[in-house]
Coordinates of C-alpha atoms and ligand atoms in Angstrom, one line a residue:
M882 CA 18.6 -15.6 13.6
R883 CA 14.6 -15.2 11.2
V884 CA 15.5 -15.0 7.2
I885 CA 13.4 -12.5 5.4
R886 CA 12.9 -15.2 1.8
S887 CA 12.6 -14.3 -1.5
V888 CA 12.9 -10.7 -1.7
A889 CA 13.0 -7.4 -4.2
L890 CA 15.2 -4.4 -3.1
I891 CA 15.3 -0.8 -4.2
D892 CA 18.8 -0.4 -5.0
R893 CA 19.7 -3.1 -7.0
A894 CA 18.3 -6.4 -9.1
G895 CA 17.4 -9.7 -8.2
S896 CA 15.9 -11.5 -5.3
F897 CA 17.7 -11.7 -2.0
D898 CA 17.0 -13.4 1.5
V899 CA 17.4 -10.7 4.6
A900 CA 18.3 -12.3 7.0
L901 CA 17.7 -10.3 10.9
E902 CA 19.9 -10.9 14.0
G903 CA 17.5 -9.6 17.3
E904 CA 16.5 -6.3 16.4
R905 CA 18.5 -5.9 13.3
V906 CA 19.7 -6.7 9.8
H907 CA 22.9 -10.0 9.6
A908 CA 22.9 -10.0 6.5
I909 CA 21.5 -9.9 2.8
S910 CA 22.8 -12.3 0.3
A911 CA 21.3 -13.9 -3.1
A912 CA 18.3 -16.1 -2.3
V913 CA 18.5 -19.2 -2.3
D914 CA 15.6 -19.8 -3.8
A915 CA 15.7 -19.0 -7.6
A916 CA 11.9 -18.2 -8.2
P917 CA 11.6 -14.3 -8.4
P918 CA 10.4 -12.4 -6.1
R919 CA 7.0 -12.0 -4.6
W920 CA 7.6 -9.1 -2.0
L921 CA 9.7 -6.0 -1.6
A922 CA 11.3 -5.1 1.0
M923 CA 12.6 -1.4 2.1
P924 CA 12.9 1.2 4.9
S925 CA 9.9 1.4 6.2
L926 CA 7.7 4.8 5.5
V927 CA 8.8 8.1 7.3
N928 CA 5.3 10.5 7.1
L929 CA 7.0 13.8 8.2
H930 CA 3.8 16.1 7.6
A931 CA 0.3 15.3 9.2
H932 CA -1.9 16.8 10.8
A933 CA -3.3 13.7 12.7
N934 CA -6.1 16.5 15.2
R935 CA -8.3 16.7 12.5
A936 CA -7.9 14.3 10.0
Y937 CA -10.6 12.9 8.5
A938 CA -12.4 15.2 10.1
A939 CA -14.7 17.0 6.8
P940 CA -14.8 14.4 4.4
A941 CA -16.8 15.7 2.3
Q942 CA -15.5 19.5 1.9
R943 CA -14.2 20.9 -0.9
P944 CA -11.8 24.0 -0.4
H945 CA -12.7 27.0 -2.9
S946 CA -8.5 27.9 -2.6
L947 CA -6.5 27.7 0.5
G948 CA -7.5 30.5 3.1
D949 CA -11.5 28.8 2.6
A950 CA -10.0 26.6 3.9
V951 CA -7.8 28.2 7.0
A952 CA -11.5 29.4 7.8
S953 CA -13.2 26.3 7.9
A954 CA -10.9 24.8 9.8
K955 CA -11.0 28.4 12.6
R956 CA -15.1 28.0 13.1
E957 CA -14.7 24.2 13.2
R958 CA -11.9 24.3 16.0
A959 CA -14.5 25.3 19.1
S960 CA -16.8 21.8 18.8
A961 CA -13.7 19.5 19.0
T962 CA -13.3 17.5 21.9
A963 CA -10.1 16.2 23.5
E964 CA -12.4 12.3 22.8
D965 CA -12.8 13.4 19.4
I966 CA -9.3 14.3 18.6
R967 CA -8.7 11.6 19.9
A968 CA -10.1 9.3 18.2
R969 CA -9.2 11.6 14.4
A970 CA -5.5 10.4 15.0
S971 CA -5.6 6.7 16.5
R972 CA -7.6 6.0 13.5
L973 CA -4.8 8.1 11.0
L974 CA -1.9 6.7 13.3
H975 CA -3.8 3.0 13.1
R976 CA -4.6 3.6 8.3
S977 CA -0.4 4.3 9.0
I978 CA 0.9 1.2 10.4
A979 CA -1.1 -1.3 7.9
H980 CA 0.2 1.0 4.8
G981 CA 3.9 0.6 6.7
V982 CA 4.6 3.9 8.4
S983 CA 6.8 3.7 10.6
S984 CA 7.2 7.2 12.3
V985 CA 5.2 10.3 12.0
R986 CA 5.6 13.5 12.6
T987 CA 1.9 15.4 13.0
H988 CA 1.0 19.6 13.8
T989 CA -1.1 19.1 16.8
D990 CA -3.6 22.8 17.6
I991 CA -2.5 25.1 20.4
D992 CA -4.8 28.1 20.3
A993 CA -6.5 30.0 23.0
I994 CA -9.7 28.0 21.7
T995 CA -8.2 24.7 21.4
G996 CA -5.9 25.3 24.3
M997 CA -4.8 21.8 24.9
R998 CA -7.0 19.8 24.2
A999 CA -5.1 18.7 20.6
I1000 CA -1.8 17.9 22.3
E1001 CA -3.7 15.7 24.8
G1002 CA -5.9 13.6 22.5
V1003 CA -2.7 12.7 20.9
L1004 CA -0.7 12.3 23.1
T1005 CA -3.2 9.9 23.7
A1006 CA -3.5 7.7 21.1
A1007 CA 0.1 7.6 20.2
A1008 CA 0.6 6.2 23.5
E1009 CA -1.3 3.2 22.9
L1010 CA 0.1 2.8 19.6
R1011 CA 4.3 2.7 20.8
S1012 CA 5.3 0.4 20.2
S1013 CA 4.7 0.2 17.1
L1014 CA 5.0 3.5 15.7
D1015 CA 7.2 6.4 16.7
I1016 CA 5.0 10.0 16.9
E1017 CA 7.0 13.4 16.6
I1018 CA 4.4 16.3 17.9
V1019 CA 4.6 19.7 16.3
A1020 CA 2.6 22.1 18.9
F1021 CA 1.4 23.8 16.3
A1022 CA 0.7 27.8 16.5
S1023 CA -2.2 27.7 14.0
A1024 CA -4.2 30.4 12.3
A1025 CA -5.6 31.5 15.6
A1026 CA -2.6 32.6 17.4
D1027 CA 0.6 34.8 16.3
P1028 CA 3.8 33.4 18.0
S1029 CA 4.7 37.3 18.8
Q1030 CA 2.0 37.1 21.3
P1031 CA 2.9 36.1 25.4
E1032 CA 0.1 34.0 24.9
T1033 CA 0.9 31.9 22.0
Q1034 CA 4.1 31.4 23.7
A1035 CA 2.5 30.5 27.2
L1036 CA 0.7 27.6 25.0
F1037 CA 4.0 26.9 23.5
A1038 CA 5.6 26.4 26.3
E1039 CA 2.4 24.3 27.7
A1040 CA 2.3 21.6 25.5
V1041 CA 5.9 20.7 25.1
G1042 CA 5.8 20.1 29.0
L1043 CA 3.0 17.7 28.0
G1044 CA 5.3 15.6 25.3
A1045 CA 6.0 18.1 21.5
S1046 CA 8.9 18.4 21.1
L1047 CA 9.2 20.6 18.0
I1048 CA 7.0 24.3 17.5
G1049 CA 5.6 25.0 14.8
A1050 CA 3.2 28.4 12.9
V1051 CA 2.0 30.3 9.5
P1052 CA 3.4 33.1 9.6
A1053 CA 2.2 34.3 6.9
L1054 CA -1.7 34.4 8.6
C1055 CA 0.4 36.8 11.5
A1056 CA -0.6 40.1 11.4
R1057 CA 3.5 41.1 11.2
P1058 CA 5.0 38.2 9.2
V1059 CA 8.9 38.3 9.8
V1060 CA 7.7 39.7 14.0
A1061 CA 6.3 35.9 13.9
L1062 CA 9.2 34.0 12.9
E1063 CA 11.4 36.1 15.0
A1064 CA 9.0 34.9 18.1
L1065 CA 9.1 31.0 16.7
L1066 CA 12.6 31.0 16.5
D1067 CA 13.7 32.5 19.5
T1068 CA 10.8 30.8 21.5
A1069 CA 12.6 27.6 20.3
L1070 CA 16.0 29.2 21.2
A1071 CA 14.2 29.8 25.0
L1072 CA 12.4 25.8 25.3
G1073 CA 15.5 24.4 24.1
V1074 CA 13.0 22.5 20.6
S1075 CA 13.4 23.0 17.0
L1076 CA 10.6 23.9 14.7
D1077 CA 9.1 23.2 11.7
V1078 CA 7.3 26.2 9.9
H1079 CA 4.7 26.6 7.0
L1080 CA 6.5 28.7 5.2
D1081 CA 5.6 30.4 2.0
E1082 CA 2.5 28.2 1.1
H1083 CA 1.8 30.4 -2.0
L1084 CA 2.9 31.5 -5.1
E1085 CA 3.9 35.6 -5.2
T1086 CA 7.8 35.7 -4.7
P1087 CA 8.3 39.1 -3.1
N1088 CA 6.4 37.9 -0.2
A1089 CA 9.1 35.2 0.5
L1090 CA 10.7 34.9 3.8
I1091 CA 12.4 32.0 3.5
H1092 CA 15.4 33.7 2.4
W1093 CA 15.4 35.7 5.5
L1094 CA 14.5 32.4 7.6
A1095 CA 18.4 30.7 7.1
D1096 CA 19.9 34.4 7.6
A1097 CA 18.1 34.6 11.4
T1098 CA 18.5 30.5 11.5
V1099 CA 22.6 31.2 11.4
A1100 CA 22.9 33.6 13.1
R1101 CA 21.1 32.5 16.3
G1102 CA 23.4 29.3 16.2
L1103 CA 19.8 27.2 15.2
E1104 CA 22.1 24.7 12.4
G1105 CA 20.5 20.8 11.8
R1106 CA 16.8 22.7 14.2
V1107 CA 15.0 23.8 12.1
T1108 CA 12.3 22.5 9.3
V1109 CA 10.9 24.4 6.5
S1110 CA 6.7 22.6 5.3
H1111 CA 6.3 23.5 2.2
A1112 CA 8.4 25.8 1.1
C1113 CA 5.8 26.7 -2.7
V1114 CA 6.8 29.7 -3.6
L1115 CA 10.3 28.8 -4.7
S1116 CA 8.7 27.1 -7.1
A1117 CA 7.6 30.6 -9.2
M1118 CA 11.2 32.4 -8.7
P1119 CA 13.6 32.9 -10.9
R1120 CA 16.4 29.3 -11.7
D1121 CA 19.3 31.8 -10.1
D1122 CA 17.6 33.3 -7.3
V1123 CA 16.3 29.3 -6.4
R1124 CA 19.5 28.4 -6.6
R1125 CA 20.2 31.1 -3.8
V1126 CA 18.1 30.2 -1.6
L1127 CA 19.0 27.1 -1.2
D1128 CA 22.5 27.4 -0.8
R1129 CA 21.8 29.0 2.2
M1130 CA 19.3 26.6 3.4
A1131 CA 22.0 24.1 3.0
A1132 CA 25.0 26.6 4.9
A1133 CA 21.8 26.0 7.7
R1134 CA 20.9 23.3 7.8
I1135 CA 17.3 23.9 7.3
A1136 CA 15.7 20.4 6.4
L1137 CA 12.4 21.0 3.7
V1138 CA 9.4 18.8 3.5
V1139 CA 7.5 18.9 0.3
L1140 CA 3.5 17.7 -0.1
P1141 CA 2.8 16.7 -3.2
E1142 CA -1.2 15.6 -2.7
L1143 CA -0.8 19.3 -0.6
N1144 CA 0.7 21.5 -3.0
L1145 CA -0.7 19.7 -6.1
Y1146 CA -4.5 20.4 -4.7
L1147 CA -4.3 24.1 -3.0
Q1148 CA -1.7 26.8 -5.0
A1149 CA -2.5 27.7 -8.5
R1150 CA -6.1 27.2 -7.2
G1151 CA -9.1 29.7 -8.9
D1152 CA -8.0 31.5 -12.3
G1153 CA -9.5 28.3 -14.3
A1154 CA -6.9 25.7 -15.0
P1155 CA -4.0 25.9 -13.5
R1156 CA -0.8 26.3 -15.5
A1157 CA 1.8 26.4 -11.8
R1158 CA 2.7 23.0 -10.0
G1159 CA 3.6 24.8 -6.5
L1160 CA 5.8 22.4 -5.4
A1161 CA 9.2 23.1 -4.3
P1162 CA 12.5 22.0 -7.0
V1163 CA 12.6 19.0 -5.1
V1164 CA 15.2 17.7 -7.5
E1165 CA 17.9 20.8 -7.4
A1166 CA 17.3 21.2 -2.9
L1167 CA 18.5 17.6 -3.7
Q1168 CA 21.9 18.9 -5.1
A1169 CA 22.3 21.7 -3.3
G1170 CA 22.8 19.4 0.0
V1171 CA 19.3 20.4 1.9
A1172 CA 17.5 17.5 3.3
V1173 CA 14.2 16.5 1.7
R1174 CA 11.5 15.0 2.4
F1175 CA 7.7 14.4 1.7
G1176 CA 4.6 14.2 4.3
T1177 CA 1.5 13.5 3.2
D1178 CA 0.0 16.6 5.2
N1179 CA -4.7 17.7 5.7
V1180 CA -6.1 13.8 4.9
R1181 CA -10.1 13.9 4.7
D1182 CA -10.0 17.1 6.6
W1183 CA -10.9 21.0 5.2
F1184 CA -7.5 21.7 3.6
F1185 CA -7.6 18.4 1.4
P1186 CA -10.4 15.9 0.8
F1187 CA -8.8 13.0 -0.1
G1188 CA -5.5 10.8 1.4
D1189 CA -5.1 8.1 4.2
G1190 CA -2.0 8.3 5.5
D1191 CA -0.8 6.3 2.7
M1192 CA 3.2 7.7 2.4
L1193 CA 3.7 5.2 -0.5
E1194 CA 1.0 6.9 -2.6
T1195 CA 3.0 10.4 -1.7
G1196 CA 5.7 8.6 -3.2
F1197 CA 4.1 7.6 -6.2
V1198 CA 2.2 11.3 -6.9
G1199 CA 5.6 13.0 -6.3
A1200 CA 7.4 11.1 -8.2
M1201 CA 5.1 11.9 -11.1
A1202 CA 4.6 16.0 -10.3
A1203 CA 9.0 16.7 -8.9
H1204 CA 10.5 14.2 -11.8
V1205 CA 12.4 12.2 -9.0
D1206 CA 13.5 9.7 -11.5
A1207 CA 15.6 8.0 -9.0
A1208 CA 14.3 5.1 -7.3
E1209 CA 16.7 5.2 -3.8
E1210 CA 16.2 9.0 -3.9
L1211 CA 12.3 8.4 -4.0
G1212 CA 12.9 6.1 -1.6
S1213 CA 14.3 8.3 0.7
L1214 CA 12.2 10.8 0.5
I1215 CA 9.2 8.5 2.0
C1216 CA 11.5 6.4 4.3
G1217 CA 13.5 9.3 6.7
G1218 CA 15.8 9.7 4.3
R1219 CA 16.8 6.4 4.6
R1220 CA 17.4 4.9 0.7
R1221 CA 17.7 1.5 1.4
I1222 CA 17.9 -1.4 3.5
E1223 CA 21.8 -1.9 5.3
V1224 CA 23.3 -5.1 7.4
G1225 CA 24.2 -3.5 10.5
D1226 CA 20.1 -1.0 9.6
V1227 CA 17.2 -1.3 13.0
A1228 CA 15.1 -3.7 11.1
D1229 CA 12.3 -1.1 11.1
L1230 CA 11.6 -2.3 7.2
L1231 CA 8.1 -3.0 4.8
L1232 CA 7.2 -5.5 3.2
I1233 CA 4.6 -4.7 0.1
P1234 CA 3.3 -8.0 -1.5
A1235 CA 5.2 -6.6 -5.4
S1236 CA 8.0 -7.7 -7.4
S1237 CA 10.1 -4.3 -7.5
F1238 CA 10.2 -0.9 -6.0
D1239 CA 8.1 0.6 -9.3
D1240 CA 5.5 -2.4 -8.9
A1241 CA 4.5 -1.5 -5.8
L1242 CA 4.6 1.6 -6.3
A1243 CA 2.4 1.8 -10.2
R1244 CA -0.3 -0.7 -8.1
R1245 CA 0.2 0.6 -4.3
P1246 CA -0.8 -2.6 -3.0
G1247 CA -2.3 -3.5 0.3
G1248 CA -1.3 -6.3 2.5
R1249 CA 1.4 -4.3 3.5
V1250 CA 3.6 -5.8 6.6
L1251 CA 5.5 -3.7 8.8
L1252 CA 8.5 -4.7 10.8
R1253 CA 9.7 -2.7 14.0
R1254 CA 12.7 -3.5 15.8
G1255 CA 12.6 -6.7 13.3
R1256 CA 9.1 -8.0 15.1
V1257 CA 6.3 -8.1 12.7
V1258 CA 4.0 -5.7 13.4
D1259 CA 0.6 -5.6 11.7
A1260 CA 0.8 -9.2 9.9
A1261 CA -1.4 -9.5 6.6
A1262 CA -2.5 -13.3 5.6
G1263 CA 0.0 -14.3 4.5
A1264 CA 3.0 -12.5 5.9
S1265 CA 4.1 -15.4 8.1
A1266 CA 5.2 -17.2 4.3
A1267 CA 7.9 -14.1 3.9
I1268 CA 9.7 -14.9 7.4
S1269 CA 11.1 -18.0 8.1
G1270 CA 12.9 -19.5 11.0
Ligands
LIG1488 ZN1 0.2 21.8 7.1

């Protein structure tokens, strides 16, 4: 039995000892030592939307718009080797571990130019870190690939054969968005995988497709296997319309991934100071029963010049941008739906040198310690002092 002594928790005030037995949390009790907590213990962080194969590729880029970023990424795609991609992904995954992230879903480019190079590069990086981090790969038909074309469907099948567990695309960039979305759903059904689609990453309500997707998901029996990333358009709809769409998403068990940094940075850009935030309504979606998660999205590439894969930072930005005030709610958005540490949990935990969750969000300090199945993954100096036994 090992005990993490005198820690703060997200869901209650005070100082606690967390006992671990093997891979699991065995007990949580009032701290034996009455001193104030020096560490916050929380569920490990989960990043539900990254682009590891592009990370750090264009740190000085300042896109003028989302369309400008798409064009830059397309131009640069031909030159990246599998080794370039492995190095980029490896850097992002190592930084993720340092921040306390235990799981990353990464949208990985497939198209006629890239072929399987990005999938292979990310798989190699992931294999090196298998014991520390879980990776989910989305075979991502980016701007250069339309899911309704047979050659893209062949790429999806090849990527799933190599290890991708989801498929995705950007229907708005295809000639016929509804046809592209239909093809994506049918391909997911045929391949027996889930899908995560970049949908409605704009503020033009007549072009919204999310309500169509909810109906199409139910019609195919794909409930619980569809994730929508972005859905910025919801922030531009009248509230009654939003409520109806969210109810349909909940009925279709469509998960929603919100990307606070990217949406704030790229939406409503180019027309003076932004008046719109461009974030899907997180609090209303949670109230409607939609499973909502946050992701970092792009890190220092053609789409976004900042970030480092730190989901605590994403939580901090999201708390401000989406007005998520409840600590446990915010925790669930950045910890894969886990709101608190509970007895019996697999001990995938994060220790942060902070006196509370709010202190951790305010300072986002380094020196964090990630535990996977009760084992310290990345020990910072002094971390061992927090764990005894
Ligand atoms: Zn994305």
